[in-house]
Short mmCIF file of C-alpha atoms and ligand atoms in Angstrom, two decimals:
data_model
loop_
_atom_site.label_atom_id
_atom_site.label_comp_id
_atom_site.label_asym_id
_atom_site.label_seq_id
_atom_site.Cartn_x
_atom_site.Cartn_y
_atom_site.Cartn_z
CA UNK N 156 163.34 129.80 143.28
CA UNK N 157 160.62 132.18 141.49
CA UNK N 158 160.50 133.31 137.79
CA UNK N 159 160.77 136.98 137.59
CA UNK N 160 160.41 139.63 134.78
CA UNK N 161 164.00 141.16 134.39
CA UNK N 162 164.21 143.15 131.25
CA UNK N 163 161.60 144.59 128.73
CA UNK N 164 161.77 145.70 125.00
CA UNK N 165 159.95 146.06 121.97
CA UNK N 166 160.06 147.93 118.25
CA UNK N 167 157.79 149.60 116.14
CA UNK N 168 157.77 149.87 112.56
CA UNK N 169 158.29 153.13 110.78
CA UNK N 170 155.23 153.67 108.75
CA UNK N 171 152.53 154.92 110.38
CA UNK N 172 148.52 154.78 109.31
CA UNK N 173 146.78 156.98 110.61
CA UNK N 174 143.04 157.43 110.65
CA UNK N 175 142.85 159.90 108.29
CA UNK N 176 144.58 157.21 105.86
CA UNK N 177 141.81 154.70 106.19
CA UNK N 178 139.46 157.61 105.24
CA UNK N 179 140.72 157.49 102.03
CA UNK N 180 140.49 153.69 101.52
CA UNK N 181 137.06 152.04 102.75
CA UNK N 182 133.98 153.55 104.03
CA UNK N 183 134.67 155.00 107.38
CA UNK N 184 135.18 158.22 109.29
CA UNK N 185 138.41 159.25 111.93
CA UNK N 186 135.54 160.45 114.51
CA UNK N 187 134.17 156.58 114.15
CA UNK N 188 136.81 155.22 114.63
CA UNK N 189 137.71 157.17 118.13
CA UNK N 190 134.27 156.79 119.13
CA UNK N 191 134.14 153.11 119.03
CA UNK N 192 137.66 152.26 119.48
CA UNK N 193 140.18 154.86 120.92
CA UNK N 194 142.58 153.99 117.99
CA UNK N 195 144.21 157.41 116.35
CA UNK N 196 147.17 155.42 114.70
CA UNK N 197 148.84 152.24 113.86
CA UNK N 198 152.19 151.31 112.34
CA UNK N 199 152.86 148.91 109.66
CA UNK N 200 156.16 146.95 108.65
CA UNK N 201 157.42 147.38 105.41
CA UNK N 202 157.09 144.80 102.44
CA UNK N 203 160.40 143.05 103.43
CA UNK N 204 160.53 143.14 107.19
CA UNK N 205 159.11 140.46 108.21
CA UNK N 206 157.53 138.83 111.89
CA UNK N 207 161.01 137.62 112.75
CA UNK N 208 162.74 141.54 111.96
CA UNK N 209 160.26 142.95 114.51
CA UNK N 210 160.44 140.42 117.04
CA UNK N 211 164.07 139.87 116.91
CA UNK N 212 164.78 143.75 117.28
CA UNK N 213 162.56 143.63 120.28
CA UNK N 214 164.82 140.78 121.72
CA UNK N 215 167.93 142.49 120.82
CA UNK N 216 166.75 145.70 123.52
CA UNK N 217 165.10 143.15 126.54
CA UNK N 218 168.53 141.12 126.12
CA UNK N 219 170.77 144.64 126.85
CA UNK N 220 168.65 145.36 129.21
CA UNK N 221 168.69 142.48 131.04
CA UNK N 222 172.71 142.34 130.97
CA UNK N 223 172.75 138.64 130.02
CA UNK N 224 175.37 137.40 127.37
CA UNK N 225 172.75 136.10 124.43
CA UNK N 226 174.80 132.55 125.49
CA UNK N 227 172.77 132.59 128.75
CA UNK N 228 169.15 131.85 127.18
CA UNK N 229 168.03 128.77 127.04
CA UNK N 230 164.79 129.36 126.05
CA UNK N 231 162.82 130.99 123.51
CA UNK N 232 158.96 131.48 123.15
CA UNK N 233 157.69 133.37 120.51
CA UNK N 234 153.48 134.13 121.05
CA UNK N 235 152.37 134.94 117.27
CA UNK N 236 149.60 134.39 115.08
CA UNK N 237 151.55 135.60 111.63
CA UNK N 238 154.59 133.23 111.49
CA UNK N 239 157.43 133.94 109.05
CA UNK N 240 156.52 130.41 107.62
CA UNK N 241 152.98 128.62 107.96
CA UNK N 242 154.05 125.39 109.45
CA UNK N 243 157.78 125.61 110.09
CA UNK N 244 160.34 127.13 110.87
CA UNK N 245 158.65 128.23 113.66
CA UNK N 246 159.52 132.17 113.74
CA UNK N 247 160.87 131.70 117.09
CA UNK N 248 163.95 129.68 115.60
CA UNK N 249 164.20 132.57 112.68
CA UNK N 250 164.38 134.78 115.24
CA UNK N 251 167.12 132.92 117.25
CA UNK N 252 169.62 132.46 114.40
CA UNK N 253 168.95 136.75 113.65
CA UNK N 254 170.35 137.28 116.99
CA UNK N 255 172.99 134.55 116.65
CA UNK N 256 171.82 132.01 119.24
CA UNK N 257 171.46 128.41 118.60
CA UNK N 258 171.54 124.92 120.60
CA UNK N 259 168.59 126.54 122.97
CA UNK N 260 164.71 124.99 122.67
CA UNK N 261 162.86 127.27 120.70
CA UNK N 262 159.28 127.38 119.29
CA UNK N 263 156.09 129.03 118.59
CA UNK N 264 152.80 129.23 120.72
CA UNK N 265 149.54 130.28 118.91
CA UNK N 266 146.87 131.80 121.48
CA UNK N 267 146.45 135.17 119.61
CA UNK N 268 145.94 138.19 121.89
CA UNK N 269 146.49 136.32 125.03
CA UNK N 270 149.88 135.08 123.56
CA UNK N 271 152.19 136.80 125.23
CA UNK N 272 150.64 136.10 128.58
CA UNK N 273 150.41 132.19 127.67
CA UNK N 274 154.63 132.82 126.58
CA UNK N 275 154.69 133.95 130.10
CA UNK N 276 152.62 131.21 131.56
CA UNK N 277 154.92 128.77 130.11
CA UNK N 278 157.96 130.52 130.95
CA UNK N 279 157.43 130.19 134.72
CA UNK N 280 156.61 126.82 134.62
CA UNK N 281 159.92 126.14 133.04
CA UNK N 282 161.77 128.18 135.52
CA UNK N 283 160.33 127.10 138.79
CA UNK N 284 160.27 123.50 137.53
CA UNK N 285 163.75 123.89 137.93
CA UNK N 286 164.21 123.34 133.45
CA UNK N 287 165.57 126.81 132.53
CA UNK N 288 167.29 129.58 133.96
CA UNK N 289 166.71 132.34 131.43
CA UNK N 290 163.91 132.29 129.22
CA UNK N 291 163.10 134.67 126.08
CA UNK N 292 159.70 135.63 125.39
CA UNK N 293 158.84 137.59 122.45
CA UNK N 294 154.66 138.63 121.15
CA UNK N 295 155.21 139.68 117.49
CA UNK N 296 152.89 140.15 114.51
CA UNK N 297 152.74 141.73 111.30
CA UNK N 298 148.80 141.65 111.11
CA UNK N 299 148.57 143.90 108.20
CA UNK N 300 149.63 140.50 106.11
CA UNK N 301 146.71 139.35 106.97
CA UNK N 302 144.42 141.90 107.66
CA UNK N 303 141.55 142.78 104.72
CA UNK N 304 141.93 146.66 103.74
CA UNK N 305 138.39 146.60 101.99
CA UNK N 306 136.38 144.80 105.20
CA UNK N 307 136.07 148.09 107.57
CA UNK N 308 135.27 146.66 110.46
CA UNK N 309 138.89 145.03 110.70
CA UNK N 310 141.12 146.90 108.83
CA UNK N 311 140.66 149.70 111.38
CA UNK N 312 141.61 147.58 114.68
CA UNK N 313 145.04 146.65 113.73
CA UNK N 314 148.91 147.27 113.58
CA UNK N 315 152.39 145.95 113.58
CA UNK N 316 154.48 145.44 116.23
CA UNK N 317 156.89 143.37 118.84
CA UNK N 318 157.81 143.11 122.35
CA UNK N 319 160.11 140.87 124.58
CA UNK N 320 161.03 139.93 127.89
CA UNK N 321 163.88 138.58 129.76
CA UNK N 322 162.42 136.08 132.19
CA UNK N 323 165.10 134.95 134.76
CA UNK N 324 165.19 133.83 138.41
CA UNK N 325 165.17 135.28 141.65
CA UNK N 326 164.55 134.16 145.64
CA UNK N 327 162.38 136.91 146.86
CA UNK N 328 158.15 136.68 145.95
CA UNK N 329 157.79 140.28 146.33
CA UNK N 330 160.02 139.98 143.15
CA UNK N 331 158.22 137.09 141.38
CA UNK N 332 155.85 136.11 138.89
CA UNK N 333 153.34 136.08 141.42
CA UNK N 334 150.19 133.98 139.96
CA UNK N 335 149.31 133.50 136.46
CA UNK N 336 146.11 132.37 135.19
CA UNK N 337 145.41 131.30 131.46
CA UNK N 338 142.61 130.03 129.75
CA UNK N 339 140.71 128.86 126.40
CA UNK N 340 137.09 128.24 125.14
CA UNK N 341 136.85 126.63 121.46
CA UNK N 342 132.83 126.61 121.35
CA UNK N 343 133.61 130.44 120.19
CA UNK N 344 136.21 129.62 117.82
CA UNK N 345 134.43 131.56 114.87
CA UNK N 346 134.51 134.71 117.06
CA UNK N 347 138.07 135.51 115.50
CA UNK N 348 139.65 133.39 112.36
CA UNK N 349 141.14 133.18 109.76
CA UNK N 350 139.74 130.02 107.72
CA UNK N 351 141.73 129.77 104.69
CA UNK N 352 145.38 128.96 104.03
CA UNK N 353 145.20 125.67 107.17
CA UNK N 354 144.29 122.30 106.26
CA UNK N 355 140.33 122.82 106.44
CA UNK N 356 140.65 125.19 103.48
CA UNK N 357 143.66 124.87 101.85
CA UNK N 358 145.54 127.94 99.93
CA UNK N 359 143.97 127.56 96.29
CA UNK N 360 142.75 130.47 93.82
CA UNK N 361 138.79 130.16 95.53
CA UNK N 362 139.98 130.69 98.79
CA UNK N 363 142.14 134.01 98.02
CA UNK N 364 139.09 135.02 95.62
CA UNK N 365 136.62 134.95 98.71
CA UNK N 366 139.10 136.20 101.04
CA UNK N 367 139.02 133.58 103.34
CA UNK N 368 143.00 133.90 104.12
CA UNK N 369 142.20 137.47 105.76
CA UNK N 370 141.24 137.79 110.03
CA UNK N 371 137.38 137.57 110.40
CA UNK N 372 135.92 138.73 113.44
CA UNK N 373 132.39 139.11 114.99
CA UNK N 374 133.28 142.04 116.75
CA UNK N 375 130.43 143.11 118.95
CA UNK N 376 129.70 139.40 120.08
CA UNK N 377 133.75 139.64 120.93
CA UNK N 378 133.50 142.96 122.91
CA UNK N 379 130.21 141.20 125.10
CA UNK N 380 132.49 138.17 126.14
CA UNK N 381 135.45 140.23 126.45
CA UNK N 382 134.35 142.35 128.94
CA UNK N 383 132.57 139.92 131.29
CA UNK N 384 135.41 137.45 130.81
CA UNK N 385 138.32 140.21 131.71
CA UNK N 386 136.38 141.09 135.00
CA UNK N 387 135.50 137.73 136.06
CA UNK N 388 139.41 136.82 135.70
CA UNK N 389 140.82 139.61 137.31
CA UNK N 390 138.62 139.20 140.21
CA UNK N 391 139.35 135.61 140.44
CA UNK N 392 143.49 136.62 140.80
CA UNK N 393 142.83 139.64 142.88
CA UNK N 394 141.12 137.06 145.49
CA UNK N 395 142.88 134.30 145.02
CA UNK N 396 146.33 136.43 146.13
CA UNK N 397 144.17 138.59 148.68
CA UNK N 398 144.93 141.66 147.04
CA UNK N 399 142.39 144.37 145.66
CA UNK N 400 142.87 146.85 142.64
CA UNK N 401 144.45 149.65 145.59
CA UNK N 402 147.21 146.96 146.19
CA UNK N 403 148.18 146.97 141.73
CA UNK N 404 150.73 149.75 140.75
CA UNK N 405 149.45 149.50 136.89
CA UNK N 406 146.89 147.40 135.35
CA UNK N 407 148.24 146.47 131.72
CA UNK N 408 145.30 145.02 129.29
CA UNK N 409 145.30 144.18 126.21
CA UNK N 410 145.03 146.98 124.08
CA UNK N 411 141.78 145.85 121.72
CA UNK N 412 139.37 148.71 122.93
CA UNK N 413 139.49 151.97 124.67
CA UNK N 414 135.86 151.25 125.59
CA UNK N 415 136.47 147.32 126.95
CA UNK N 416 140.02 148.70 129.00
CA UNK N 417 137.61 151.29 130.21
CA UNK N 418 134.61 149.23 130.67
CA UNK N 419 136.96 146.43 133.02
CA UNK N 420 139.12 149.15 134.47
CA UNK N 421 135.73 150.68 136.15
CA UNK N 422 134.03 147.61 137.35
CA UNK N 423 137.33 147.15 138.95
CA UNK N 424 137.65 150.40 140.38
CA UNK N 425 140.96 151.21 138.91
CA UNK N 426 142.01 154.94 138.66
CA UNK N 427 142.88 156.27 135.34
CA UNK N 428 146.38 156.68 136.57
CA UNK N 429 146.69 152.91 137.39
CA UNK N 430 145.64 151.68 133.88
CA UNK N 431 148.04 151.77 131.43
CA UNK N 432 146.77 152.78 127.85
CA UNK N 433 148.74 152.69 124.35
CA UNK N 434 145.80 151.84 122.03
CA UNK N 435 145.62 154.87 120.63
CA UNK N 436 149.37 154.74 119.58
CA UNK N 437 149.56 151.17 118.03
CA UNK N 438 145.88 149.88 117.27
CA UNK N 439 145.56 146.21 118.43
CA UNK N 440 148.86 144.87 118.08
CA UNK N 441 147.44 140.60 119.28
CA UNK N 442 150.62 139.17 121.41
CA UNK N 443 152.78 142.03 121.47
CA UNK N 444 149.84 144.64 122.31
CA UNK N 445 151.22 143.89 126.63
CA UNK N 446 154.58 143.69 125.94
CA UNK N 447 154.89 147.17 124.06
CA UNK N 448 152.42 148.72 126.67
CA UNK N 449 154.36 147.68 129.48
CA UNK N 450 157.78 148.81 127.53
CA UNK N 451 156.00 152.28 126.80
CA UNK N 452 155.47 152.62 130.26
CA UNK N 453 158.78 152.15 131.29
CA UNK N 454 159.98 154.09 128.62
CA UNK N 455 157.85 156.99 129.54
CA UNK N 456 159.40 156.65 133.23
CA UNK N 457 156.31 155.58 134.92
CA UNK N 458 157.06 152.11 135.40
CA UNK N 459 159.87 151.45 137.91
CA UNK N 460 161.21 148.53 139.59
CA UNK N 461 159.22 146.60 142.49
CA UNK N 462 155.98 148.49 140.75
CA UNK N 463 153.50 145.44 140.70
CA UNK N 464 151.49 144.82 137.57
CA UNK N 465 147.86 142.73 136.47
CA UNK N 466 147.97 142.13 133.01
CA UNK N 467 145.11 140.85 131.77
CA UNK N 468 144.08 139.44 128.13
CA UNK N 469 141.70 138.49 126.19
CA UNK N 470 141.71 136.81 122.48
CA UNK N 471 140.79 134.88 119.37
CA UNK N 472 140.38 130.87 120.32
CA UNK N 473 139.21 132.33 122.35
CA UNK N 474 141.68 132.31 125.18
CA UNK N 475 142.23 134.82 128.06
CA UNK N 476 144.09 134.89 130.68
CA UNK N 477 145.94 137.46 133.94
CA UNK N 478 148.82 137.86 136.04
CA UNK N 479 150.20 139.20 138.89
CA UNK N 480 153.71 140.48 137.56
CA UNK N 481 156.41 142.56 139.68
CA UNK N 482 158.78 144.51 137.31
CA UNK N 483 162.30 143.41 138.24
CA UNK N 484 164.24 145.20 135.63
CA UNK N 485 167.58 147.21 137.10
CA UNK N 486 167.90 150.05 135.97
N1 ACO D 99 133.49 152.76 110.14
C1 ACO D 99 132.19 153.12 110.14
N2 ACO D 99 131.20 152.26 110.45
C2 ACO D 99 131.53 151.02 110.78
C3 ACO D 99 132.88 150.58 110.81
C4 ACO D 99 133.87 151.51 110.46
N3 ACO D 99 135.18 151.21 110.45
N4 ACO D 99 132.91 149.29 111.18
C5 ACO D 99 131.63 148.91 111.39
N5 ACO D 99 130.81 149.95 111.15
C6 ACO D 99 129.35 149.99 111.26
C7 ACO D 99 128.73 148.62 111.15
O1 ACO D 99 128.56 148.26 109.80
C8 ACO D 99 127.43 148.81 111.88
O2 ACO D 99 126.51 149.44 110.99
P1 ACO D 99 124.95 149.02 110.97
O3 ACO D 99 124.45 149.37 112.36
O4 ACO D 99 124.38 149.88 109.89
O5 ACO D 99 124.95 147.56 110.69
C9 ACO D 99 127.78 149.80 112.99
O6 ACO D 99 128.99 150.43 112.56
C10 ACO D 99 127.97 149.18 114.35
O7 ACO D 99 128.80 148.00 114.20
P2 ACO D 99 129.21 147.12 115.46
O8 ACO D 99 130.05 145.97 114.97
O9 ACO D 99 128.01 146.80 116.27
O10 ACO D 99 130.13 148.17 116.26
P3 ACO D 99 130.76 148.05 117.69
O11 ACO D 99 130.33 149.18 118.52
O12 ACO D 99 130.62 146.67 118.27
O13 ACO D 99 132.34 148.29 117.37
C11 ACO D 99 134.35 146.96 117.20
C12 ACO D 99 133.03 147.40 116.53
C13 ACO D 99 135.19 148.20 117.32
C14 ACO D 99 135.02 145.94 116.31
C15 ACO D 99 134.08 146.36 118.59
O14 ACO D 99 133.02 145.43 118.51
C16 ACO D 99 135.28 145.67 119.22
O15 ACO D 99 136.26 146.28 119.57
N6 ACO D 99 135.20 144.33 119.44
C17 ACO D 99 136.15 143.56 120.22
C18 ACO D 99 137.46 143.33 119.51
C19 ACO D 99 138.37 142.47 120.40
O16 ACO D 99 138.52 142.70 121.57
N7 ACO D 99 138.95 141.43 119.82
C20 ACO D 99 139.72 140.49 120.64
C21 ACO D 99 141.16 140.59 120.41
S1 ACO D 99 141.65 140.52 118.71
C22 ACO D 99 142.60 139.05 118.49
O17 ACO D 99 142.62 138.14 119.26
C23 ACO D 99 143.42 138.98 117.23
#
């Protein structure tokens, strides 16, 4: 028995912020921000709704899709780095009494960007181990709570967002989770973080003062590793499985970057119709940047069942991490 990806969905707030808005509140132009990103828009969730709201409503669209009863999970992964709560609940239980499910394992994984990916990792395990039969995955954020709008060279990157899959079971490999690899290096750990509001710096008056509760991120050191890392990987999978990029129906990465989806989609010789792009849309969106790529995609009527996918990530940790992914949704 293989894991396979049965059912996709995702939401997206309804307030959008555009370029042109960020004009108007730090130090920075709509033509820079195209140049050296690709990002026209992002959305962000209101004041009340909350990491859970998103990521259950996501849920709520892979489960009808998928044509399970909810009673048929019995697992759920949620892949976020801006929990409801700091330490607990984890949002994945929030999220599983919004949709009215409970007795099923549920809990959070933090591997920013690459969550969703790492949700997925996990997922198959638990499926071809024999565990679980039906397993929930959700990447949701609300990074504006913790984004800085006076720092420019974050404030720009990022949006709200959520996405979920359905990952189930089925006998054929052509239909499978093929191969998943994942990843992590802590000796760049200061790359991306967030120091305040953990242990190491608790929440106090200092710490919101200096804004150490806000994402920090050395942003052209990222983009280096990044791109290097994301080619290395996906050449690793491509070999391992003896396929090549002719063999992948759409290559899904994470949406960071025009520039590093561009830069890794050329050394890899992907055509533009093969790589899937949605950064301009939603910004960088961390775990559920795949998820609502892939569900655009579908959406849009481009992505069909059997289509084979690489995803590929890359993220504060840092952690990375690709996969070989059929789409097994029914129509
Ligand atoms: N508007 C105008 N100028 C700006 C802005 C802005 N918004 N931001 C920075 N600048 C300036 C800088 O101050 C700098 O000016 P200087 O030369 O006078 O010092 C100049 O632009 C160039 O800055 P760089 O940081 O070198 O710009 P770069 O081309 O590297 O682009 C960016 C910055 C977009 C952040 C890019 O480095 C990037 O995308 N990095 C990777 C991000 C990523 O993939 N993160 C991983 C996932 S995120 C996660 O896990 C949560």
């Amino acid at each position: 028995m293989y894991a396979s990806f049965k059912a996709i969905g995702a939401y997206v707030p309804s307030k959008s912020l555009t370029n042109r808005d960020l004009e108007k509140m730090v130090d920075t132009s709509d033509e820079w921000i195209r140049q050296r990103t690709g990002i026209e828009n992002r959305y962000i969730a209101a004041e009340d709704e909350y990491t859970s709201d998103l990521g259950a409503k996501a849920a709520e669209l892979a489960i009808s899709r998928s044509g399970l009863a909810k009673e048929e999970i019995d697992m759920i992964i949620c892949a976020t780095i801006t929990p409801d709560y700091l330490c607990m609940p984890s949002t994945a239980c929030v999220i599983a009494d919004k949709l009215g499910i409970s007795n099923v394992m549920a809990f959070d994984i933090s591997a920013a960007c690459s969550g969703f990916v790492y949700a997925l990792n996990i997922a198959k395990a638990f499926i071809e181990s024999g565990l679980k039969k039906n397993v929930l995955i959700i990447g949701a954020e609300k990074l504006s709570a913790i984004i800085d709008y006076s720092d420019r060279t974050t404030c720009i990157l990022f949006g709200d967002g959520a996405g979920a899959a359905i990952i189930g079971t089925t006998e054929e490999r052509e239909a499978s989770l093929l191969d998943i690899h994942t990843s992590a290096d802590g000796a760049f750990q200061d790359f991306l973080i967030t120091p305040g509001g953990g242990v190491k710096n608790p929440c106090s008056p200092d710490v919101i003062d200096r804004h150490l509760h806000y994402l920090k991120m050395k942003g052209n050191e990222t983009f280096k590793l990044a791109v290097n890392t994301l080619t290395k990987d996906v050449t690793r999978i491509l070999e391992k499985n003896s396929l090549s990029s002719e063999h992948i129906d759409f290559f899904v990465p994470h949406q960071a970057n025009f520039r590093i989806i561009d830069a890794v989609g050329r050394k890899l010789k992907f055509t533009k119709e093969q790589v899937v792009l949605t950064v301009h849309k939603y910004g960088n969106t961390s775990a559920a940047s795949i998820p609502m790529a892939i569900n655009d995609w579908y959406e849009s009527g481009k992505l069909k069942h059997g289509d084979l996918m690489l995803l590929d990530t890359f993220g504060g940790g840092l952690t990375w991490g690709s996969a070989l992914v059929y789409f097994n949704q029914r129509d």
